[in-house]
Coordinates of C-alpha atoms in Angstrom, one line a residue:
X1 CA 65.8 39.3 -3.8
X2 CA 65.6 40.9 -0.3
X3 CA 62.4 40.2 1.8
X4 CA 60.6 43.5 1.4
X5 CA 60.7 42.7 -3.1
X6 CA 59.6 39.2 -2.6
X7 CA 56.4 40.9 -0.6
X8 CA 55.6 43.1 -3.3
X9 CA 55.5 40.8 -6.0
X10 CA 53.5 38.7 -4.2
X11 CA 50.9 41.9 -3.1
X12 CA 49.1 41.6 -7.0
X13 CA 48.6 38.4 -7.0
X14 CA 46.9 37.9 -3.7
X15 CA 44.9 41.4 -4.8
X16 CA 43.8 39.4 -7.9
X17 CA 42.6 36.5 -5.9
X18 CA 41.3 38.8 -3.3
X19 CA 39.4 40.3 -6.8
X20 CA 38.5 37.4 -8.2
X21 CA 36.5 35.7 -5.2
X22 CA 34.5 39.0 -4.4
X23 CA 33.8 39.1 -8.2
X24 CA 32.2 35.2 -8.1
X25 CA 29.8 36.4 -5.6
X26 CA 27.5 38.6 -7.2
X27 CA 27.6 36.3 -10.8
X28 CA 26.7 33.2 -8.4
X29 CA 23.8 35.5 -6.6
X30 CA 22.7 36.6 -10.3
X31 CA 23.0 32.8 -11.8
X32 CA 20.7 31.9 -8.8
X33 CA 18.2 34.5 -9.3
X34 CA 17.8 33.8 -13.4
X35 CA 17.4 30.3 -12.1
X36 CA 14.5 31.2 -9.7
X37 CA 13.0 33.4 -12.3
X38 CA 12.5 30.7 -14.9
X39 CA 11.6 28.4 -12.1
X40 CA 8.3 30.5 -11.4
X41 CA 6.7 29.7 -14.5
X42 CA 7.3 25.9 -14.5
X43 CA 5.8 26.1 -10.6
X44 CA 2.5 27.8 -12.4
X45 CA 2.4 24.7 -14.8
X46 CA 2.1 22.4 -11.4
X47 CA 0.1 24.4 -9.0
X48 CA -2.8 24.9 -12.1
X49 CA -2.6 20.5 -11.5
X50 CA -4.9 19.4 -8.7
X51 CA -2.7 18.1 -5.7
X52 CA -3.8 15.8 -3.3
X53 CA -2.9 18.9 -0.6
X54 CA -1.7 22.0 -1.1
X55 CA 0.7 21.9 1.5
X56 CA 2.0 18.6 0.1
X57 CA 2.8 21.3 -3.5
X58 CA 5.0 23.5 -1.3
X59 CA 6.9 21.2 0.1
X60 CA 7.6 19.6 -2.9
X61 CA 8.0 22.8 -4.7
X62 CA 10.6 24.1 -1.8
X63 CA 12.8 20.8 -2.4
X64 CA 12.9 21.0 -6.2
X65 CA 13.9 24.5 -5.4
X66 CA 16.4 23.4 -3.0
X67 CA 17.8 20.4 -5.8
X68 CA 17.7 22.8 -8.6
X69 CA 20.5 25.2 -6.7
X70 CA 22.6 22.4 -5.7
X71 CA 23.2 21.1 -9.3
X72 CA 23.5 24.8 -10.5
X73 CA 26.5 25.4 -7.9
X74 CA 28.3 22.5 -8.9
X75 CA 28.9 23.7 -12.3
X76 CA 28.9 26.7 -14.6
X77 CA 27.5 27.8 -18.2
X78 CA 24.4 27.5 -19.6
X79 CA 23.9 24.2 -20.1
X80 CA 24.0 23.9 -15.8
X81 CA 21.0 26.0 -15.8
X82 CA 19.0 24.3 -18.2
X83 CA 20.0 21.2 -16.0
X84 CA 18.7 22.6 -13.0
X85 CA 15.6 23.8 -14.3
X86 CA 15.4 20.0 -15.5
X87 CA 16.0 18.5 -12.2
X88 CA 13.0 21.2 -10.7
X89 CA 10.6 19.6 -13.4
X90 CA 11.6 15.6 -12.4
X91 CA 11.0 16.6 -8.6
X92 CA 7.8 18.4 -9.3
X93 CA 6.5 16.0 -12.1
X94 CA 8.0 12.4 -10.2
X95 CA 5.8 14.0 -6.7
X96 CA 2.6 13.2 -8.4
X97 CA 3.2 10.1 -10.5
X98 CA 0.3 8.1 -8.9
X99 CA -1.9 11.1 -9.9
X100 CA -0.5 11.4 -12.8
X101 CA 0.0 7.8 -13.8
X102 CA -3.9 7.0 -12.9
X103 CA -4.5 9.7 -16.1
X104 CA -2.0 9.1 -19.0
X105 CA -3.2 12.0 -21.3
X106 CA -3.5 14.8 -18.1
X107 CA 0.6 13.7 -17.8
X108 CA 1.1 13.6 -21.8
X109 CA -0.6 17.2 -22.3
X110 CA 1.6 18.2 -18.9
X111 CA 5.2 16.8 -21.3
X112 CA 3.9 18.6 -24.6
X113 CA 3.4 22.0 -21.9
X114 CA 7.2 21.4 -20.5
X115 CA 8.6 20.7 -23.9
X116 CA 7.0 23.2 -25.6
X117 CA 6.7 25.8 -23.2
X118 CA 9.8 25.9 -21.0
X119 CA 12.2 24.0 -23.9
X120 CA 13.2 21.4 -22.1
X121 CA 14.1 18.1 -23.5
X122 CA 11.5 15.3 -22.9
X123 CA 14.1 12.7 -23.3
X124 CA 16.2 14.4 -20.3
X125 CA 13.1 14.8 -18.3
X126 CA 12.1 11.2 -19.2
X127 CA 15.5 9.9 -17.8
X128 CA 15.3 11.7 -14.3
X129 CA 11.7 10.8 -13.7
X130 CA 11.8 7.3 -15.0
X131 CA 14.5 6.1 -13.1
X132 CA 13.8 8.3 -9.7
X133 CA 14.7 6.3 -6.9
X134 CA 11.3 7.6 -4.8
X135 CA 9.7 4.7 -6.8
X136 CA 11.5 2.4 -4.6
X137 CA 9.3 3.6 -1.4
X138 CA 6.3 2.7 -3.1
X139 CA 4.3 -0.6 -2.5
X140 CA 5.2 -2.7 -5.4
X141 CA 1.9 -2.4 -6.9
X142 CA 1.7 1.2 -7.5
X143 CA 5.3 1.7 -8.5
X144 CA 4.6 -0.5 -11.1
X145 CA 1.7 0.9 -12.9
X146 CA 3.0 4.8 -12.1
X147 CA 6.1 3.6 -14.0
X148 CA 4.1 2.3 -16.7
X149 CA 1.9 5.5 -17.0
X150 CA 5.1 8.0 -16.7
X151 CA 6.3 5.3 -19.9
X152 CA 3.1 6.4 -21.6
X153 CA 3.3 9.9 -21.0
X154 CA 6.7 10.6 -22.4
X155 CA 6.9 7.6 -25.1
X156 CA 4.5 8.0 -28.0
X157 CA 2.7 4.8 -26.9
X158 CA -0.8 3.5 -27.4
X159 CA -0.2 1.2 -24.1
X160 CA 2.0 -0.4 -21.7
X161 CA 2.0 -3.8 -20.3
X162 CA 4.0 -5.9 -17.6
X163 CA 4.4 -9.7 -18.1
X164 CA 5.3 -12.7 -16.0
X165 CA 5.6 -16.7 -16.6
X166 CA 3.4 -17.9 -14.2
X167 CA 3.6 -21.8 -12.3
X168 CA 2.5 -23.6 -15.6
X169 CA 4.2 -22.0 -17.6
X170 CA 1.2 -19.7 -17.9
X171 CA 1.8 -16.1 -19.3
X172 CA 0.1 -13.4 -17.0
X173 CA -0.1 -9.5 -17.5
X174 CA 0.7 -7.9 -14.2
X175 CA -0.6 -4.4 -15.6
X176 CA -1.5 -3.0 -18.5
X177 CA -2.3 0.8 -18.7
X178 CA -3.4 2.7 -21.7
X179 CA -5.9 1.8 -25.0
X180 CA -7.9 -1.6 -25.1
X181 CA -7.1 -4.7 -23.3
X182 CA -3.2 -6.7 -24.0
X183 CA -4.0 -8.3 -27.3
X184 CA -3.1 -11.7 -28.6
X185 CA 0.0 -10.4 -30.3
X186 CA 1.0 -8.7 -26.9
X187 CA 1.2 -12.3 -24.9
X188 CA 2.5 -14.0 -28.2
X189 CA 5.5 -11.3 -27.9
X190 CA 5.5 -11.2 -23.6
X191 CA 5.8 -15.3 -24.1
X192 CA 8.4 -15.4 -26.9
X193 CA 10.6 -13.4 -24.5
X194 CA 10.1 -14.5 -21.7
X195 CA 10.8 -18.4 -23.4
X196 CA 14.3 -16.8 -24.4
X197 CA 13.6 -16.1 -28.0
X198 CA 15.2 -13.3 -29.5
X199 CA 13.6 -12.2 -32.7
X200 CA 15.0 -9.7 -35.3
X201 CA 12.7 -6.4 -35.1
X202 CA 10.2 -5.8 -37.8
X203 CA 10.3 -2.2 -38.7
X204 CA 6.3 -2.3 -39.8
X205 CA 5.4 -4.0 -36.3
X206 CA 3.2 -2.1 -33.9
X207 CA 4.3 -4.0 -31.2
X208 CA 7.7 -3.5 -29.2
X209 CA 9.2 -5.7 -26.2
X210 CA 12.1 -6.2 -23.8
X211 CA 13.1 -9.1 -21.8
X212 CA 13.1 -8.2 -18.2
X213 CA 16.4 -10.6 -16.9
X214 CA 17.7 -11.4 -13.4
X215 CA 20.6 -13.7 -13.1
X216 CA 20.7 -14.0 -16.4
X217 CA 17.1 -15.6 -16.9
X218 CA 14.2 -13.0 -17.8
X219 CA 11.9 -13.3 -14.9
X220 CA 9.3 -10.6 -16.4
X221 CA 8.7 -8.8 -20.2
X222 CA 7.6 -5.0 -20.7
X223 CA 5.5 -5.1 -24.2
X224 CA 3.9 -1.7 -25.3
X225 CA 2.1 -0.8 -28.6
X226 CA 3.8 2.0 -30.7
X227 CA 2.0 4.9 -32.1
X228 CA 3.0 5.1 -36.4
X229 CA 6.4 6.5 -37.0
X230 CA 7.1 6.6 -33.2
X231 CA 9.3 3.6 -33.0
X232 CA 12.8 4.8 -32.4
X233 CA 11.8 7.1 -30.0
X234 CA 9.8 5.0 -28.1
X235 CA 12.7 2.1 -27.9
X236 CA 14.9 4.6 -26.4
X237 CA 12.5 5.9 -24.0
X238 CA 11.4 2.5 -22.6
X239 CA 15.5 1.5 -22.9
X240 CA 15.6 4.1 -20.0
X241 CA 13.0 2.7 -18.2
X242 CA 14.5 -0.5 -17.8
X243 CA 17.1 -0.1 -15.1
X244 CA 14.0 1.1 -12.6
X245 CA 12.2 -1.9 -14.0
X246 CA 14.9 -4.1 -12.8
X247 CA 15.9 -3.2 -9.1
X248 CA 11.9 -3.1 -8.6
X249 CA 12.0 -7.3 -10.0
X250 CA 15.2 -7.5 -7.5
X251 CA 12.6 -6.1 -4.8
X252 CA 9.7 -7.8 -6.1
X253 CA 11.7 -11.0 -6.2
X254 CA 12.5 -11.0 -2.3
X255 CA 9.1 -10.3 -1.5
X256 CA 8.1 -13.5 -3.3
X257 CA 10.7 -15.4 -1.9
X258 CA 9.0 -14.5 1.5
X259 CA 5.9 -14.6 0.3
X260 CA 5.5 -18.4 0.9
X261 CA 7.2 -18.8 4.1
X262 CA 4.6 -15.9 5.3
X263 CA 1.5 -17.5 4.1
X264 CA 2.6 -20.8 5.5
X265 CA 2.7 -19.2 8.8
X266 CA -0.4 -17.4 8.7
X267 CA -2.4 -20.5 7.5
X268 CA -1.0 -22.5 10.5
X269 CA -1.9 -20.0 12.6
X270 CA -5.3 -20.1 11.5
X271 CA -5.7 -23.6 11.7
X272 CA -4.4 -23.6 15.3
X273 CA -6.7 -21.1 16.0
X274 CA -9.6 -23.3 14.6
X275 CA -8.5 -25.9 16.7
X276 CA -8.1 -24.2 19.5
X277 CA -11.6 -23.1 19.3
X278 CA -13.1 -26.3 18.9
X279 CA -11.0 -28.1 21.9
X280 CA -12.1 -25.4 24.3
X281 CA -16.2 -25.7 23.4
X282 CA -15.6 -30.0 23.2
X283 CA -13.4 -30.0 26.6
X284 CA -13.2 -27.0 29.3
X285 CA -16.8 -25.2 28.1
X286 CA -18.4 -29.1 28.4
X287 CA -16.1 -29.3 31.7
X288 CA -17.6 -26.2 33.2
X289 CA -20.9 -26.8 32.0
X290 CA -20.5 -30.1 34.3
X291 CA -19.2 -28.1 37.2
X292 CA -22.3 -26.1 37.1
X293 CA -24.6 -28.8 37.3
X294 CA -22.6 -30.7 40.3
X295 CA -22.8 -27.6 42.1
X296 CA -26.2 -27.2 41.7
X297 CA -26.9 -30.9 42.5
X298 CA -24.6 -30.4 45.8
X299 CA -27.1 -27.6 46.7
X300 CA -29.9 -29.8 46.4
X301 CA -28.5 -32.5 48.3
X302 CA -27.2 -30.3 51.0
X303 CA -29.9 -28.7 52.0
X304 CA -31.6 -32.5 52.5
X305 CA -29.1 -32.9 54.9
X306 CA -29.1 -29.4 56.7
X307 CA -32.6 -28.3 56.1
X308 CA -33.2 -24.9 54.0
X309 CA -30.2 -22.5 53.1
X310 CA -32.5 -19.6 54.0
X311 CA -31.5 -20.7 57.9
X312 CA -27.5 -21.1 57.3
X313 CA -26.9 -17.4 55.4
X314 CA -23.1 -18.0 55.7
X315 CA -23.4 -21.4 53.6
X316 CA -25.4 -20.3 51.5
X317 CA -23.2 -17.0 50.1
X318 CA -20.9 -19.2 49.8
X319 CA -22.3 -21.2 47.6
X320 CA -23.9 -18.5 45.2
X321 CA -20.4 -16.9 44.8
X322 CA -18.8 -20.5 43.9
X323 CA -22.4 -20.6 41.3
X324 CA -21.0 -16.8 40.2
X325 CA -17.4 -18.1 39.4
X326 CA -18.6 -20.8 37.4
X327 CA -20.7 -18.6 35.1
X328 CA -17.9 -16.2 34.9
X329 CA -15.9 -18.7 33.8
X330 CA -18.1 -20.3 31.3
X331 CA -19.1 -17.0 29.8
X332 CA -15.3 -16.2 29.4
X333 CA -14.4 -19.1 28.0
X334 CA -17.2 -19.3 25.6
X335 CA -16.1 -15.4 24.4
X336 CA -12.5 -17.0 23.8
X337 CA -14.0 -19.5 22.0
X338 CA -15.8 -17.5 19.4
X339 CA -12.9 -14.8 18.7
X340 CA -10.9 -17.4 17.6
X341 CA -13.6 -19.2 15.7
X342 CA -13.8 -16.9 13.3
X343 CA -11.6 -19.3 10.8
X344 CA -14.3 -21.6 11.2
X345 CA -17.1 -19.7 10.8
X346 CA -15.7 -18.7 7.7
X347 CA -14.7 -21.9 6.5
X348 CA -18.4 -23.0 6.7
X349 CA -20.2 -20.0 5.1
X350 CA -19.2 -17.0 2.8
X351 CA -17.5 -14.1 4.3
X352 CA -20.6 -11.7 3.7
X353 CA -22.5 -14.0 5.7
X354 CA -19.9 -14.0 8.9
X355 CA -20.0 -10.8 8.9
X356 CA -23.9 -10.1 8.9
X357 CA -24.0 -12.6 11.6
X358 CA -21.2 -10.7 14.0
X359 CA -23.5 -7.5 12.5
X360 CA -26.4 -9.1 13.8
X361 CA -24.6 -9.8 17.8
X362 CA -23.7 -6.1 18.2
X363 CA -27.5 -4.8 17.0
X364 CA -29.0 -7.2 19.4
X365 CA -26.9 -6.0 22.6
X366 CA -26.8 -2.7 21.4
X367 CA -29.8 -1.4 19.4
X368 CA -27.6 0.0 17.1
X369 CA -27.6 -1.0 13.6
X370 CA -24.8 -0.6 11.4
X371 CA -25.0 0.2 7.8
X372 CA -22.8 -2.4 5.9
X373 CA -21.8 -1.5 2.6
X374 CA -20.0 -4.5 0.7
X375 CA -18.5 -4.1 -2.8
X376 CA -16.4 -6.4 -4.9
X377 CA -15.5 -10.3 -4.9
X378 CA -14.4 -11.7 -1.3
X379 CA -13.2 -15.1 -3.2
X380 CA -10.3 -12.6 -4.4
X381 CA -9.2 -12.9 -1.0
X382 CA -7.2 -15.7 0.7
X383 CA -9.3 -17.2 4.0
X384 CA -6.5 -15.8 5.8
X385 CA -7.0 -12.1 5.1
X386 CA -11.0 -13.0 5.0
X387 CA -10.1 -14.1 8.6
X388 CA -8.3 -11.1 9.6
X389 CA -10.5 -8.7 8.2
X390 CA -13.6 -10.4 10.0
X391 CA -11.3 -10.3 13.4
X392 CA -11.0 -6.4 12.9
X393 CA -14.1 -5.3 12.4
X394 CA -15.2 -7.4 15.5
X395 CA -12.7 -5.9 17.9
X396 CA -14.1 -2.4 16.8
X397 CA -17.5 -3.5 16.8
X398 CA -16.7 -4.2 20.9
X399 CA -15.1 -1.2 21.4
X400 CA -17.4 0.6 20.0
X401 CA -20.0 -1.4 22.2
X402 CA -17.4 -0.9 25.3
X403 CA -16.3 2.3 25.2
X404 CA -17.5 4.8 22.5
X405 CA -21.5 5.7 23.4
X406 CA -21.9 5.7 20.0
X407 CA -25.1 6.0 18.1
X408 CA -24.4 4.9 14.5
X409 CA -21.9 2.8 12.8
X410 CA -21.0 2.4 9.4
X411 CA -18.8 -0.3 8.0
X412 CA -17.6 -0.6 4.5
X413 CA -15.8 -3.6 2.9
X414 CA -14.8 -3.4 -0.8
X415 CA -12.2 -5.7 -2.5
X416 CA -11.0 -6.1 -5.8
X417 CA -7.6 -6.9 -7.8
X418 CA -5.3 -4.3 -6.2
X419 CA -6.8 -5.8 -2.6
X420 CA -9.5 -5.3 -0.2
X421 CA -10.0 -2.1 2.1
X422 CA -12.1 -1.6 5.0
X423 CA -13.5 0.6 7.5
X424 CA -15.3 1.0 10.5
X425 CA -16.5 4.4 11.7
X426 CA -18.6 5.5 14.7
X427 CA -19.8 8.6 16.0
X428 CA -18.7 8.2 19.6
X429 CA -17.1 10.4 22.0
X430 CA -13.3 9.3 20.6
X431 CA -10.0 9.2 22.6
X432 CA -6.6 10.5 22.7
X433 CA -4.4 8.0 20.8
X434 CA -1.1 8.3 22.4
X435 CA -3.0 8.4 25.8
X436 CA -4.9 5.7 25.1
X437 CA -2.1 3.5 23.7
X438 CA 0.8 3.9 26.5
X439 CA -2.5 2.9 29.1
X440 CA -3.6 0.0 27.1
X441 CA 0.2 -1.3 26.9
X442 CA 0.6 -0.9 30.9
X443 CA -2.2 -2.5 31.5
X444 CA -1.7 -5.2 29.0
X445 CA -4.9 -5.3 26.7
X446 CA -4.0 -6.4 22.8
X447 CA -6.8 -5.3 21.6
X448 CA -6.4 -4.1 17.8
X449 CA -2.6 -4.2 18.8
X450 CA -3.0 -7.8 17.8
X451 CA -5.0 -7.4 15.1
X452 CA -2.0 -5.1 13.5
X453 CA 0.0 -7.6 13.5
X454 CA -1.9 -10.5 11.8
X455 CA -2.6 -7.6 9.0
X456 CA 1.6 -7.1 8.9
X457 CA 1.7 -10.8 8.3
X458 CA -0.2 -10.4 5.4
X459 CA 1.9 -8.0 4.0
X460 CA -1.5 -5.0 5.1
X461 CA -1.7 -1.7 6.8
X462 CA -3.9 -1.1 9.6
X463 CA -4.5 2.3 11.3
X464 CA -6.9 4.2 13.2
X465 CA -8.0 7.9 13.5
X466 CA -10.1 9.7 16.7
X467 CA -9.9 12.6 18.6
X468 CA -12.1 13.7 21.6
X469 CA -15.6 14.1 20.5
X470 CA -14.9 11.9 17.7
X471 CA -15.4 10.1 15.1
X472 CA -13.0 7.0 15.3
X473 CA -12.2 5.5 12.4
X474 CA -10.2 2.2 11.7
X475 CA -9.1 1.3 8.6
X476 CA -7.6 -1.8 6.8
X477 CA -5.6 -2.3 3.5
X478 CA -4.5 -5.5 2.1
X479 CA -2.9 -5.9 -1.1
X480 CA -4.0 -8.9 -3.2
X481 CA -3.3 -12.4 -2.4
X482 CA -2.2 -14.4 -5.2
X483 CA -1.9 -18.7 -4.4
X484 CA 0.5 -20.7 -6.1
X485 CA -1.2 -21.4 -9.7
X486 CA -4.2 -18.9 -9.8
X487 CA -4.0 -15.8 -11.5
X488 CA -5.3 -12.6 -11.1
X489 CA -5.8 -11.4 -14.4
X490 CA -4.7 -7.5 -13.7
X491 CA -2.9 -7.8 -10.5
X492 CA 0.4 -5.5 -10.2
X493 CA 3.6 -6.6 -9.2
X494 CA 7.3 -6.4 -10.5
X495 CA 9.9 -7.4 -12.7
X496 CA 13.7 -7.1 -13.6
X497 CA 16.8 -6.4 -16.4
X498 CA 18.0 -5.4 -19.2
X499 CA 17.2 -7.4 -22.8
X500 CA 16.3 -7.8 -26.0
X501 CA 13.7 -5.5 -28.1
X502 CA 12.3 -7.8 -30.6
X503 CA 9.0 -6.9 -32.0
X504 CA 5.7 -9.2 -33.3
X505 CA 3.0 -9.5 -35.2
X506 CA -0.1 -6.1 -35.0
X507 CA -1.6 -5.2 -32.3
X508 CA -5.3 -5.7 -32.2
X509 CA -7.3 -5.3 -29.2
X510 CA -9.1 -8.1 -28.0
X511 CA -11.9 -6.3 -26.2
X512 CA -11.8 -3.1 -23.9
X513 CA -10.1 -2.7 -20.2
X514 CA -10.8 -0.1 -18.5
X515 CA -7.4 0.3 -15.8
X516 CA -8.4 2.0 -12.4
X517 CA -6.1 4.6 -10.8
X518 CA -4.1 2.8 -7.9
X519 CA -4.8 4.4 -4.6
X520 CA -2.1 4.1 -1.3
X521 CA -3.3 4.0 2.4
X522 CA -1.8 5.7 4.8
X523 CA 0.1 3.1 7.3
X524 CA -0.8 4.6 10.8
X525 CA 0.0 3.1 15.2
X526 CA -3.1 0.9 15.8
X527 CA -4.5 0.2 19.2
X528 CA -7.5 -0.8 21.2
X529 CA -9.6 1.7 23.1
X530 CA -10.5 -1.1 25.7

């Protein structure tokens, strides 16, 4: 075959190939714009859904947009389409779980609209927004009960609960969202599993159950009360929620294991602060206060000797300014003495009453009087984060007394079983936080810099808001505290594995819960203004 042949045979095929790519152009460019047609009307169904911001909706709407594209190029056919449209509605739907979560039948009624609207299958939507790895990034505490309420949306459940064995061998519900309060039948079934007791499933049992494992031992239980005839489904649904449910236990498991070594340190650190305080008003305060009276008795004496300081100016300046260190010096050391006895202060009187008394300081050197708004039980809090929280609202109290020229103050403390939250707002002239931070570090002043990190210790968030002209507003978050062997009865955390569904007994309420819609605080730099 000579050289100019072997070119022509090969001309058609490379003119096929040549054919065949410009012809994929225009099908992928038509595949992407059915796509984006029948994306519009699942973005109506979220933007009619009240989002925290609006901007927050378009971002999240542009990324689902962005995920549904990439799964429809890497693939072809109908079925890819439908599986992008799918992967849009996880992205859009998983974006608000804490919304949605903190109102099972707004996120049931959204489902029934996606299922019955768009077509698409609530078991395929279940699995991509049950086992979305954004969960991870939540604190433990929220992932948990948005993973219970997205269980509740797509499962035809009455509730959902979370169980642990507790030191004691006591049975605690971590959450429970849904109908009622967990029954009787619910613990009997969360304690039977987590004891390692496999039963056979009844088929007339309201109740259903897995055994959460890790290393082979089941650490937590998830226990949820079936709607009538809804059984199978629901078992399949909550069989997909268990992978989720077990890398947050592997999470929540490390925490824990911290957990003790952390509280450990932060109690010594307290008591060494309390120590601390009470060796420098028994030794160098009582020492000073000594050095004050000497010098005053050397005056005396001295001017027996030389007659009337009023003649000898020199001697006389002198000694004033030695008088005027010694005061300095008390004062200063009597102000180190009552920042850090704060551990004391509360360890003799309720936290309410600490903090009207460091209310009372700032009115009386500043005429300003705060309103204090206090909600909730402060015995839910460890003296640790009692301690911290009194330490914060002090160091803002002074800098609004230093710095701000404010004229009111408002400071709000409420704590309950998902933790305690506070803040202090004043109507002062604000700052420039970057500005203000890189001075403070030069210059070396802590301030709330330190107070950040005892709230890390304790596992919080601190952060604080101003701009010139103000207001300034610091904020706290702690999650709850639990001690070895007290419960919180609906405090959140997490569990692992895979198990065994066994099912127990009816499920009758016990008496009515009502489950409050978990709410996340921003983490934010913190700094003093000083």
């Amino acid at each position: 075959m000579t050289t100019q042949a072997a070119t022509e045979k090969k001309m058609p095929n490379q003119t096929n190939r040549q054919h065949g790519g410009l012809a994929t152009t225009p099908a992928k460019r038509d595949r992407r714009g059915t796509l984006l047609a029948n994306l519009h009307p699942l973005e109506r169904m979220f933007a009619e859904i009240e989002w925290p911001e609006r901007r927050a909706f378009a971002r999240v709407r542009k990324r689902a947009r962005e995920r549904a594209l990439e799964v429809l190029d890497d693939g072809a056919g109908e079925q890819q389409s439908h599986t992008a449209l799918l992967v849009a509605a996880a992205e859009l739907f998983g974006a608000l779980g804490v919304e949605l979560a903190a109102s099972p039948r707004q996120a049931a009624e959204l489902v029934e609209r996606l299922e019955r609207g768009l077509g698409l299958s609530r078991v395929g939507l279940a699995r991509e927004v049950l086992r979305a790895p954004e969960l991870l990034n939540m604190p433990p505490g929220v992932a948990i009960e948005v993973q219970l309420g997205m269980l509740l949306a797509f499962a035809p459940l009455r509730s959902a609960s979370l169980w642990r064995l507790e030191t004691g061998a006591r049975v605690n519900c971590l959450c429970h969202v849904g109908e009622g309060a967990p029954s009787r039948g619910a613990r009997q079934l969360a304690r039977q599993l987590l004891a390692g007791q496999a039963q056979r499933p009844r088929e007339r049992s309201l109740l259903l159950g897995f055994a959460i494992e890790h290393a082979g031992q089941p650490i937590a239980a998830l226990v949820a009360s079936v709607c009538p005839r809804g059984r199978e489904r629901s078992c399949a649904l909550m069989s997909e929620a268990l992978p989720m449910f077990a890398a947050l236990a592997q999470r929540e498991t490390l925490l824990a294991e911290n957990a003790a070594s952390v509280r450990a340190l932060v109690e010594s650190s307290e008591r060494k602060l309390t120590r601390l305080g009470f060796d420098l008003h028994d030794g160098p305060i009582q020492d000073v206060a000594v050095l004050a009276q000497d010098l005053r008795l050397f005056r005396d004496q001295l001017e027996l000797v030389v007659g009337p300081l009023t003649k000898h100016e020199h001697v006389r300046g002198r000694i004033e300014d030695l008088d005027a260190q010694v005061a300095a010096l008390d004062g200063e050391l009597r102000r180190l003495s009552g920042e850090v006895q704060a551990a004391s202060v509360l360890l003799n009187r309720p936290f309410p009453a600490a903090l009207r008394e460091r209310v009372r300081a700032f009115t009386a050197r500043t005429g300003i009087r705060p309103r204090v708004t206090l909600t909730g039980v402060a015995s839910l809090l460890s003296a640790s984060q009692q301690i911290a929280l009194l330490n914060i609202i002090q160091e803002a109290l002074s800098n609004v007394r230093e710095h701000a020229h404010a004229t009111k103050v408002a400071i709000s403390v409420a704590v309950d079983r998902r933790g305690a939250q506070a803040k202090v707002i004043d109507d002062g002239r604000g700052f420039e936080l970057e500005a203000t931070m890189m001075r403070a570090a030069r210059e070396g002043r802590m301030g709330l810099l330190g107070m950040d990190e005892r709230v890390r210790l304790l596992g919080g968030r601190c952060s604080i808001e101003s701009r010139p002209g103000g207001p300034t507003i610091v904020s706290v978050a702690l999650d709850p505290w639990l001690h070895p062997g007290r419960v919180i009865p609906d405090d959140r955390s997490r569990q692992r594995r895979t198990g065994n569904a066994v099912g127990a007994g009816s499920d009758r309420p016990s008496r009515r819960q009502a489950v409050a819609p978990a709410s996340g605080v921003s983490a934010a730099r913190s700094f003093s203004k000083a």
